[in-house]
Amino acid sequence: MFSLSSFGLAFLALGGVVSSASIPYNSPVSRNGLARRQGCTHGPDDRGCWSDGFDIDTDVYESWPNTGRVVEKTLTVTNVTCNPDGGPAKFCQLINGQYPGPTIEANWGDTLRITVVNKLRINGTSFHWHGIRQLGSNEQDGVNGVTECPIAPNEQKVYEFQATQYGTSWYHSHHSNQYGEGVVGTMIINGPATANYDEDLGVLPLTDWYYKPVFELLWSAMRVAGGPPPSQNVLVNGTMVDGNGKGKYQKLNVQKGKTYRLRFVNTAVDHLFHVSMDGHPFTVIGVDFVSVKPYNTSDLAIAIGQRYDVVFTADKDVGNYWLRVNSGGGACGQAAIYGGAPNNPATVVGGILSYEGAPTANPNSTGITTNVTCIDETFSPHKVIPVPSDTFAAVVEQLSVGITPANSPIVNWLITGAGLNASSMNVDWEKPTLDYVRDQNSSFPTELNVIELPSINQWAFWVIRSAIPVPHPIHVHGHDFWIIGTGTSAATIPTGPGGLDFTNPMRRDVATLPAGGWLLLAFPTDNPGAWLMHCLTKGTHIAWHASQGLSLQFLERKDEIISSIGDLEGEYDRTCASWKDYWNMPSREGVDEDSGLRQINNPPVPGKQRIGGGVKV
Ligand SMILES: *[C@@H]1O[C@H](CO)[C@@H](O)[C@H](O)[C@H]1NC(C)=O
Ligand SMILES: *[C@@H]1O[C@H](CO)[C@@H](O)[C@H](O)[C@H]1NC(C)=O
Ligand SMILES: *[C@@H]1O[C@H](CO)[C@@H](O)[C@H](O)[C@H]1NC(C)=O
Ligand SMILES: *[C@@H]1O[C@H](CO)[C@@H](O)[C@H](O)[C@H]1NC(C)=O
Ligand SMILES: *[C@@H]1O[C@H](CO)[C@@H](O)[C@H](O)[C@H]1NC(C)=O
Ligand SMILES: *[C@@H]1O[C@H](CO)[C@@H](O)[C@H](O)[C@H]1NC(C)=O
Ligand SMILES: *[C@@H]1O[C@H](CO)[C@@H](O)[C@H](O)[C@H]1NC(C)=O
Ligand SMILES: *[C@@H]1O[C@H](CO)[C@@H](O)[C@H](O)[C@H]1NC(C)=O
């Protein structure tokens, strides 16, 4: 049925070539057959231009500039105390002593070489570069238990990968609950854009903030029926005022008449946010790592892991205006600072847009009342890449089956209590999936939740449905996915291609599975590797999701993984050897409390209770 890959067919129809592998990266012709622009200059009046042969029309899955430039950075994780909103101090785990960690900035096509140093006493760490495709570099994906062993205390590891896409993203620890404690930072990959602007203001990461350690909250969340605990506050770029007026607001300084680019990232462990700016609507130009046809909105819903790049013009009276960061309502997270309502009249949650020449004072501007929803934005990618509907039709009858057998291009993942054959994912920190791949060992323990995708350049379709009234942000590693359809009721799950979007589907790397609804995702198997597909909520929320099996790994083109990487000697083997030494040391402090995916001992008990550990999903 799938002897001729549909991905190949798409190329044949459009570009006259057979597979993605045969298109040279510096080809003067992009997938849609258009010659790329030469000789233009990227700047305020021509943001669509980038460099010779590369512009906003370039198909980023097929080509990117090989700049040869290497951006180097060292990120050191330490155990300190912090109180970013002026509230009570707690132990936190920070990168280079700051929250959030430093922004990594590079140009499209640059290589990033990042050294991660673990200075924690009793925790490993591993760093994931969210949204980076890691084509041919699966072992740099930073998922301990899947693509690496954790980095042991007092050890370090060098990650190296190329930025083949551009836009805004974030990086974070994938070790247990760590990112909720502060092990998180942002990334800017400069490239072309679909609208012009004068200046780039940079990234504003948004997060929920807890006064208790997230490690501790995980345990209480497990015991309480009815959902995760509320956060105490919300941080905008690592700062906010607290309920007592301590702390400070993040300020955005602008000049009247100029147009600005601003990049939002939701780095929370639990909350979805709505963002607006009084008197200053946004023009959205980028969603995750995908450039989009510009659209205007005064309210943006941003789920965990999602990014929105916007432009706006400072065209109002010189003054101060509130940037508002509000809640989507109880189902997608509550912070005490909101005082029980999405818009708290007592304390504005957010930041300040401040014009040059305005007095130093909090704004008195009024703004929209946030729409209380837990649903994603809708948009159209600038670069149209259709999905062939014929392969979908060929397998559509499998949609009604529960979890389909391994090797199927369609996976129906029923979340209620079942997951993959009722198995919630768990991994072994000491034996990552790449060990199995290298050993050619296919005896995966059930709890690794492995689904094999052996076909080459085959579109894989996934139906994910939620039978519970809570939304889940679903993230896929190693791929952007195409959202063929989504709905808020199981009754509307499609049984055929009718009503689905194959023409210009939304494309991104995190999408919200609506409460009680479904998502239909597709991506081509063009990137050999062991990749996670998971619910991107960590810390307190994870327990609920993970215990429902909300995570799996797909093993894409297993036989090609090791050759695509080169080999695993070097950083991979060295990190595993030092982790095993650390983890099996009789005098090791700390507890083996959770796999990062599900709770093991409650309350946690000292010493090594079981093998393994895990990724946090
Ligand atoms: C951080 O330091 C505190 C106080 O010494 C200690 O209790 C805790 O275990 C440390 N955490 C880590 C991850 O090293
Ligand atoms: C976020 O904070 C950092 C550190 O203070 C600052 O350099 C950066 O400009 C801030 N970002 C924005 C968009 O203001
Ligand atoms: C967005 O709003 C701006 C300012 O009002 C306007 O110039 C522009 O045409 C609008 N863009 C779209 C895509 O509607
Ligand atoms: C709020 O939602 C309503 C109804 O869905 C919609 O008409 C309106 O445009 C939304 N407002 C904003 C600011 O997005
Ligand atoms: C709001 O503040 C500005 C100064 O930024 C002031 O000129 C104006 O009168 C204030 N408006 C109200 C309604 O208080
Ligand atoms: C789920 O169970 C079916 C039937 O027993 C089996 O064929 C399949 O391999 C299992 N899938 C996984 C991922 O364990
Ligand atoms: C394959 O992996 C399983 C599970 O870890 C292990 O029990 C078995 O010994 C391995 N087989 C080989 C040949 O290494
Ligand atoms: C990691 O550090 C946290 C915070 O100090 C602690 O609660 C947790 O038990 C540690 N995990 C391990 C495996 O030691």
mmCIF file of N, CA, C and O in Angstrom, residues 541-596:
data_model
loop_
_atom_site.group_PDB
_atom_site.id
_atom_site.type_symbol
_atom_site.label_atom_id
_atom_site.label_comp_id
_atom_site.label_asym_id
_atom_site.label_seq_id
_atom_site.Cartn_x
_atom_site.Cartn_y
_atom_site.Cartn_z
ATOM 1 N N HIS A 541 2.019 19.481 37.244
ATOM 2 C CA HIS A 541 0.964 18.977 36.365
ATOM 3 C C HIS A 541 1.282 17.594 35.810
ATOM 4 O O HIS A 541 0.405 16.814 35.483
ATOM 5 N N ILE A 542 2.541 17.310 35.723
ATOM 6 C CA ILE A 542 2.983 16.106 35.047
ATOM 7 C C ILE A 542 2.369 14.834 35.589
ATOM 8 O O ILE A 542 2.051 13.918 34.863
ATOM 9 N N ALA A 543 2.261 14.799 36.891
ATOM 10 C CA ALA A 543 1.815 13.563 37.506
ATOM 11 C C ALA A 543 0.501 13.111 36.894
ATOM 12 O O ALA A 543 0.322 11.929 36.583
ATOM 13 N N TRP A 544 -0.402 14.048 36.721
ATOM 14 C CA TRP A 544 -1.713 13.689 36.181
ATOM 15 C C TRP A 544 -1.584 13.177 34.773
ATOM 16 O O TRP A 544 -2.192 12.187 34.403
ATOM 17 N N HIS A 545 -0.810 13.876 33.996
ATOM 18 C CA HIS A 545 -0.733 13.514 32.589
ATOM 19 C C HIS A 545 0.050 12.230 32.397
ATOM 20 O O HIS A 545 -0.360 11.340 31.671
ATOM 21 N N ALA A 546 1.181 12.152 33.079
ATOM 22 C CA ALA A 546 2.034 10.999 32.860
ATOM 23 C C ALA A 546 1.374 9.716 33.335
ATOM 24 O O ALA A 546 1.508 8.669 32.719
ATOM 25 N N SER A 547 0.642 9.812 34.437
ATOM 26 C CA SER A 547 0.019 8.595 34.941
ATOM 27 C C SER A 547 -1.068 8.123 33.990
ATOM 28 O O SER A 547 -1.579 7.020 34.129
ATOM 29 N N GLN A 548 -1.408 8.978 33.052
ATOM 30 C CA GLN A 548 -2.363 8.562 32.036
ATOM 31 C C GLN A 548 -1.653 8.110 30.762
ATOM 32 O O GLN A 548 -2.291 7.914 29.731
ATOM 33 N N GLY A 549 -0.355 7.985 30.843
ATOM 34 C CA GLY A 549 0.395 7.462 29.697
ATOM 35 C C GLY A 549 0.591 8.479 28.594
ATOM 36 O O GLY A 549 0.714 8.117 27.431
ATOM 37 N N LEU A 550 0.653 9.745 28.977
ATOM 38 C CA LEU A 550 0.674 10.770 27.940
ATOM 39 C C LEU A 550 2.071 11.015 27.384
ATOM 40 O O LEU A 550 2.537 12.142 27.346
ATOM 41 N N SER A 551 2.722 9.984 26.979
ATOM 42 C CA SER A 551 4.045 10.146 26.399
ATOM 43 C C SER A 551 4.432 8.879 25.661
ATOM 44 O O SER A 551 4.096 7.776 26.083
ATOM 45 N N LEU A 552 5.115 9.078 24.570
ATOM 46 C CA LEU A 552 5.650 7.926 23.860
ATOM 47 C C LEU A 552 6.909 8.380 23.148
ATOM 48 O O LEU A 552 7.198 9.571 23.060
ATOM 49 N N GLN A 553 7.678 7.415 22.675
ATOM 50 C CA GLN A 553 8.783 7.767 21.795
ATOM 51 C C GLN A 553 8.608 7.011 20.499
ATOM 52 O O GLN A 553 8.178 5.861 20.497
ATOM 53 N N PHE A 554 8.874 7.698 19.408
ATOM 54 C CA PHE A 554 8.833 6.977 18.141
ATOM 55 C C PHE A 554 10.253 6.822 17.630
ATOM 56 O O PHE A 554 11.093 7.706 17.764
ATOM 57 N N LEU A 555 10.490 5.644 17.132
ATOM 58 C CA LEU A 555 11.809 5.275 16.649
ATOM 59 C C LEU A 555 11.716 5.322 15.136
ATOM 60 O O LEU A 555 11.153 4.434 14.505
ATOM 61 N N GLU A 556 12.233 6.418 14.587
ATOM 62 C CA GLU A 556 12.050 6.698 13.165
ATOM 63 C C GLU A 556 13.243 6.173 12.377
ATOM 64 O O GLU A 556 14.379 6.569 12.640
ATOM 65 N N ARG A 557 12.996 5.297 11.453
ATOM 66 C CA ARG A 557 14.047 4.751 10.557
ATOM 67 C C ARG A 557 15.263 4.291 11.367
ATOM 68 O O ARG A 557 16.398 4.728 11.156
ATOM 69 N N LYS A 558 14.963 3.378 12.297
ATOM 70 C CA LYS A 558 15.938 2.882 13.279
ATOM 71 C C LYS A 558 17.291 2.499 12.674
ATOM 72 O O LYS A 558 18.347 2.814 13.225
ATOM 73 N N ASP A 559 17.228 1.814 11.528
ATOM 74 C CA ASP A 559 18.467 1.294 10.938
ATOM 75 C C ASP A 559 19.409 2.390 10.451
ATOM 76 O O ASP A 559 20.591 2.143 10.227
ATOM 77 N N GLU A 560 18.875 3.592 10.268
ATOM 78 C CA GLU A 560 19.720 4.676 9.745
ATOM 79 C C GLU A 560 20.210 5.612 10.844
ATOM 80 O O GLU A 560 20.968 6.542 10.578
ATOM 81 N N ILE A 561 19.753 5.396 12.098
ATOM 82 C CA ILE A 561 20.043 6.393 13.143
ATOM 83 C C ILE A 561 21.537 6.525 13.406
ATOM 84 O O ILE A 561 22.098 7.619 13.368
ATOM 85 N N ILE A 562 22.192 5.391 13.654
ATOM 86 C CA ILE A 562 23.610 5.484 14.030
ATOM 87 C C ILE A 562 24.436 6.042 12.884
ATOM 88 O O ILE A 562 25.287 6.916 13.091
ATOM 89 N N SER A 563 24.156 5.611 11.651
ATOM 90 C CA SER A 563 24.950 6.148 10.538
ATOM 91 C C SER A 563 24.667 7.633 10.329
ATOM 92 O O SER A 563 25.551 8.387 9.920
ATOM 93 N N SER A 564 23.441 8.103 10.638
ATOM 94 C CA SER A 564 23.148 9.532 10.455
ATOM 95 C C SER A 564 23.873 10.378 11.504
ATOM 96 O O SER A 564 24.214 11.529 11.260
ATOM 97 N N ILE A 565 24.121 9.791 12.666
ATOM 98 C CA ILE A 565 24.794 10.515 13.744
ATOM 99 C C ILE A 565 26.302 10.514 13.541
ATOM 100 O O ILE A 565 27.000 11.447 13.894
ATOM 101 N N GLY A 566 26.800 9.435 12.963
ATOM 102 C CA GLY A 566 28.248 9.224 12.913
ATOM 103 C C GLY A 566 28.541 8.073 13.860
ATOM 104 O O GLY A 566 28.437 6.922 13.506
ATOM 105 N N ASP A 567 28.826 8.378 15.108
ATOM 106 C CA ASP A 567 28.894 7.319 16.098
ATOM 107 C C ASP A 567 28.556 7.916 17.456
ATOM 108 O O ASP A 567 28.348 9.113 17.579
ATOM 109 N N LEU A 568 28.489 7.055 18.475
ATOM 110 C CA LEU A 568 28.108 7.543 19.799
ATOM 111 C C LEU A 568 29.309 7.641 20.728
ATOM 112 O O LEU A 568 29.170 7.942 21.902
ATOM 113 N N GLU A 569 30.479 7.353 20.186
ATOM 114 C CA GLU A 569 31.657 7.483 21.035
ATOM 115 C C GLU A 569 31.867 8.961 21.330
ATOM 116 O O GLU A 569 31.306 9.815 20.670
ATOM 117 N N GLY A 570 32.663 9.275 22.296
ATOM 118 C CA GLY A 570 32.835 10.686 22.634
ATOM 119 C C GLY A 570 31.848 11.094 23.711
ATOM 120 O O GLY A 570 31.668 10.368 24.696
ATOM 121 N N GLU A 571 31.182 12.252 23.520
ATOM 122 C CA GLU A 571 30.344 12.819 24.573
ATOM 123 C C GLU A 571 29.293 11.841 25.080
ATOM 124 O O GLU A 571 29.020 11.763 26.277
ATOM 125 N N TYR A 572 28.665 11.093 24.182
ATOM 126 C CA TYR A 572 27.600 10.192 24.596
ATOM 127 C C TYR A 572 28.128 9.121 25.563
ATOM 128 O O TYR A 572 27.634 8.961 26.686
ATOM 129 N N ASP A 573 29.148 8.397 25.131
ATOM 130 C CA ASP A 573 29.668 7.310 25.973
ATOM 131 C C ASP A 573 30.322 7.841 27.252
ATOM 132 O O ASP A 573 30.187 7.247 28.321
ATOM 133 N N ARG A 574 31.015 8.972 27.125
ATOM 134 C CA ARG A 574 31.681 9.536 28.291
ATOM 135 C C ARG A 574 30.639 9.972 29.337
ATOM 136 O O ARG A 574 30.784 9.706 30.534
ATOM 137 N N THR A 575 29.559 10.613 28.877
ATOM 138 C CA THR A 575 28.521 11.072 29.800
ATOM 139 C C THR A 575 27.848 9.882 30.482
ATOM 140 O O THR A 575 27.580 9.908 31.686
ATOM 141 N N CYS A 576 27.602 8.813 29.723
ATOM 142 C CA CYS A 576 26.961 7.636 30.324
ATOM 143 C C CYS A 576 27.877 6.979 31.360
ATOM 144 O O CYS A 576 27.416 6.573 32.432
ATOM 145 N N ALA A 577 29.165 6.889 31.041
ATOM 146 C CA ALA A 577 30.085 6.246 31.982
ATOM 147 C C ALA A 577 30.135 7.033 33.296
ATOM 148 O O ALA A 577 30.065 6.452 34.391
ATOM 149 N N SER A 578 30.207 8.360 33.201
ATOM 150 C CA SER A 578 30.315 9.134 34.447
ATOM 151 C C SER A 578 28.984 9.140 35.198
ATOM 152 O O SER A 578 28.956 9.170 36.428
ATOM 153 N N TRP A 579 27.871 9.100 34.459
ATOM 154 C CA TRP A 579 26.571 9.027 35.143
ATOM 155 C C TRP A 579 26.449 7.708 35.911
ATOM 156 O O TRP A 579 26.009 7.677 37.059
ATOM 157 N N LYS A 580 26.843 6.590 35.283
ATOM 158 C CA LYS A 580 26.730 5.284 35.960
ATOM 159 C C LYS A 580 27.601 5.263 37.211
ATOM 160 O O LYS A 580 27.190 4.742 38.253
ATOM 161 N N ASP A 581 28.796 5.846 37.103
ATOM 162 C CA ASP A 581 29.664 5.921 38.287
ATOM 163 C C ASP A 581 28.961 6.678 39.407
ATOM 164 O O ASP A 581 28.944 6.244 40.556
ATOM 165 N N TYR A 582 28.376 7.807 39.044
ATOM 166 C CA TYR A 582 27.714 8.639 40.049
ATOM 167 C C TYR A 582 26.495 7.925 40.629
ATOM 168 O O TYR A 582 26.326 7.812 41.846
ATOM 169 N N TRP A 583 25.656 7.414 39.750
ATOM 170 C CA TRP A 583 24.358 6.898 40.177
ATOM 171 C C TRP A 583 24.505 5.647 41.047
ATOM 172 O O TRP A 583 23.704 5.399 41.939
ATOM 173 N N ASN A 584 25.540 4.874 40.778
ATOM 174 C CA ASN A 584 25.722 3.620 41.506
ATOM 175 C C ASN A 584 26.689 3.732 42.681
ATOM 176 O O ASN A 584 27.041 2.725 43.307
ATOM 177 N N MET A 585 27.101 4.957 42.962
ATOM 178 C CA MET A 585 28.018 5.186 44.077
ATOM 179 C C MET A 585 27.278 4.884 45.387
ATOM 180 O O MET A 585 26.195 5.442 45.615
ATOM 181 N N PRO A 586 27.796 3.994 46.234
ATOM 182 C CA PRO A 586 27.065 3.653 47.464
ATOM 183 C C PRO A 586 26.777 4.874 48.330
ATOM 184 O O PRO A 586 25.753 4.935 49.005
ATOM 185 N N SER A 587 27.655 5.863 48.291
ATOM 186 C CA SER A 587 27.488 7.017 49.172
ATOM 187 C C SER A 587 26.638 8.119 48.539
ATOM 188 O O SER A 587 26.549 9.215 49.079
ATOM 189 N N ARG A 588 26.020 7.825 47.377
ATOM 190 C CA ARG A 588 25.266 8.881 46.701
ATOM 191 C C ARG A 588 24.155 9.413 47.605
ATOM 192 O O ARG A 588 23.384 8.666 48.179
ATOM 193 N N GLU A 589 24.081 10.742 47.670
ATOM 194 C CA GLU A 589 23.004 11.386 48.435
ATOM 195 C C GLU A 589 21.753 11.438 47.577
ATOM 196 O O GLU A 589 21.769 11.149 46.399
ATOM 197 N N GLY A 590 20.694 11.875 48.180
ATOM 198 C CA GLY A 590 19.484 12.115 47.402
ATOM 199 C C GLY A 590 18.627 10.885 47.285
ATOM 200 O O GLY A 590 18.946 9.814 47.805
ATOM 201 N N VAL A 591 17.519 11.054 46.632
ATOM 202 C CA VAL A 591 16.532 9.987 46.559
ATOM 203 C C VAL A 591 16.228 9.661 45.110
ATOM 204 O O VAL A 591 16.452 10.456 44.218
ATOM 205 N N ASP A 592 15.697 8.479 44.918
ATOM 206 C CA ASP A 592 15.230 8.097 43.599
ATOM 207 C C ASP A 592 13.718 8.154 43.671
ATOM 208 O O ASP A 592 13.053 7.175 43.978
ATOM 209 N N GLU A 593 13.188 9.335 43.435
ATOM 210 C CA GLU A 593 11.785 9.512 43.771
ATOM 211 C C GLU A 593 10.839 9.354 42.609
ATOM 212 O O GLU A 593 9.704 8.970 42.777
ATOM 213 N N ASP A 594 11.287 9.730 41.435
ATOM 214 C CA ASP A 594 10.357 9.591 40.321
ATOM 215 C C ASP A 594 11.153 9.390 39.062
ATOM 216 O O ASP A 594 12.329 9.700 38.984
ATOM 217 N N SER A 595 10.501 8.848 38.084
ATOM 218 C CA SER A 595 11.179 8.604 36.828
ATOM 219 C C SER A 595 11.119 9.837 35.967
ATOM 220 O O SER A 595 11.609 9.854 34.863
ATOM 221 N N GLY A 596 10.476 10.857 36.486
ATOM 222 C CA GLY A 596 10.246 12.003 35.651
ATOM 223 C C GLY A 596 8.983 11.811 34.857
ATOM 224 O O GLY A 596 8.450 12.725 34.271
#
